[in-house]
């Protein structure tokens, strides 16, 4: 509902201890418009480029004596 529409506003003040809660109720002459339809988001799948496997030498054991 647009705030520019003519409507009746009623404010109710409720006391809760030392705090006041103000509740506004707005009654409009026309019903609110229906909510917009949900947005459908399509994800475009981009092809992923797989990295080339890098040849790896086996790990060397530093504690083993090399002969």
PDB file of C-alpha atoms in Angstrom, residues 13-62:
ATOM      1  CA  UNK A  13      -0.409   3.444  23.389  1.00  0.00           C
ATOM      2  CA  UNK A  14       0.272   0.559  25.737  1.00  0.00           C
ATOM      3  CA  UNK A  15       2.127   1.000  28.984  1.00  0.00           C
ATOM      4  CA  UNK A  16       4.528  -1.732  30.040  1.00  0.00           C
ATOM      5  CA  UNK A  17       6.190  -0.609  33.256  1.00  0.00           C
ATOM      6  CA  UNK A  18       7.970   2.644  32.445  1.00  0.00           C
ATOM      7  CA  UNK A  19       8.071   1.879  28.697  1.00  0.00           C
ATOM      8  CA  UNK A  20       5.389   2.785  26.212  1.00  0.00           C
ATOM      9  CA  UNK A  21       4.680   0.774  23.086  1.00  0.00           C
ATOM     10  CA  UNK A  22       2.843   2.539  20.282  1.00  0.00           C
ATOM     11  CA  UNK A  23       0.996   0.275  17.845  1.00  0.00           C
ATOM     12  CA  UNK A  24      -0.209   1.807  14.571  1.00  0.00           C
ATOM     13  CA  UNK A  25      -3.078   0.203  12.693  1.00  0.00           C
ATOM     14  CA  UNK A  26      -3.711   1.490   9.169  1.00  0.00           C
ATOM     15  CA  UNK A  27      -7.054   0.738   7.575  1.00  0.00           C
ATOM     16  CA  UNK A  28      -7.179   1.528   3.852  1.00  0.00           C
ATOM     17  CA  UNK A  29     -10.246   1.772   1.688  1.00  0.00           C
ATOM     18  CA  UNK A  30      -8.769  -0.519  -0.969  1.00  0.00           C
ATOM     19  CA  UNK A  31      -7.020  -3.851  -0.396  1.00  0.00           C
ATOM     20  CA  UNK A  32      -3.265  -3.906  -0.890  1.00  0.00           C
ATOM     21  CA  UNK A  33      -1.978  -5.010  -4.289  1.00  0.00           C
ATOM     22  CA  UNK A  34      -0.882  -8.633  -4.624  1.00  0.00           C
ATOM     23  CA  UNK A  35       2.784  -9.308  -3.970  1.00  0.00           C
ATOM     24  CA  UNK A  36       5.043  -9.405  -7.007  1.00  0.00           C
ATOM     25  CA  UNK A  37       5.769 -12.837  -8.466  1.00  0.00           C
ATOM     26  CA  UNK A  38       8.970 -14.438  -7.222  1.00  0.00           C
ATOM     27  CA  UNK A  39      11.977 -13.657  -9.333  1.00  0.00           C
ATOM     28  CA  UNK A  40      13.380 -16.647 -11.173  1.00  0.00           C
ATOM     29  CA  UNK A  41      17.139 -16.459 -11.413  1.00  0.00           C
ATOM     30  CA  UNK A  42      18.778 -18.646 -14.017  1.00  0.00           C
ATOM     31  CA  UNK A  43      22.390 -19.516 -13.447  1.00  0.00           C
ATOM     32  CA  UNK A  44      24.485 -19.769 -16.564  1.00  0.00           C
ATOM     33  CA  UNK A  45      26.979 -22.568 -16.178  1.00  0.00           C
ATOM     34  CA  UNK A  46      30.341 -21.526 -17.530  1.00  0.00           C
ATOM     35  CA  UNK A  47      32.638 -24.367 -18.514  1.00  0.00           C
ATOM     36  CA  UNK A  48      35.469 -24.714 -16.067  1.00  0.00           C
ATOM     37  CA  UNK A  49      38.908 -25.228 -17.505  1.00  0.00           C
ATOM     38  CA  UNK A  50      40.624 -28.047 -15.661  1.00  0.00           C
ATOM     39  CA  UNK A  51      44.260 -27.303 -14.882  1.00  0.00           C
ATOM     40  CA  UNK A  52      46.805 -29.605 -16.438  1.00  0.00           C
ATOM     41  CA  UNK A  53      48.324 -32.086 -14.016  1.00  0.00           C
ATOM     42  CA  UNK A  54      51.850 -31.019 -13.136  1.00  0.00           C
ATOM     43  CA  UNK A  55      54.332 -33.893 -13.023  1.00  0.00           C
ATOM     44  CA  UNK A  56      55.528 -34.221  -9.456  1.00  0.00           C
ATOM     45  CA  UNK A  57      58.696 -36.005  -8.408  1.00  0.00           C
ATOM     46  CA  UNK A  58      58.250 -38.295  -5.406  1.00  0.00           C
ATOM     47  CA  UNK A  59      59.075 -36.637  -2.120  1.00  0.00           C
ATOM     48  CA  UNK A  60      62.584 -37.186  -0.808  1.00  0.00           C
ATOM     49  CA  UNK A  61      63.045 -38.459   2.743  1.00  0.00           C
ATOM     50  CA  UNK A  62      65.591 -36.140   4.423  1.00  0.00           C
TER      51      UNK A  62
END
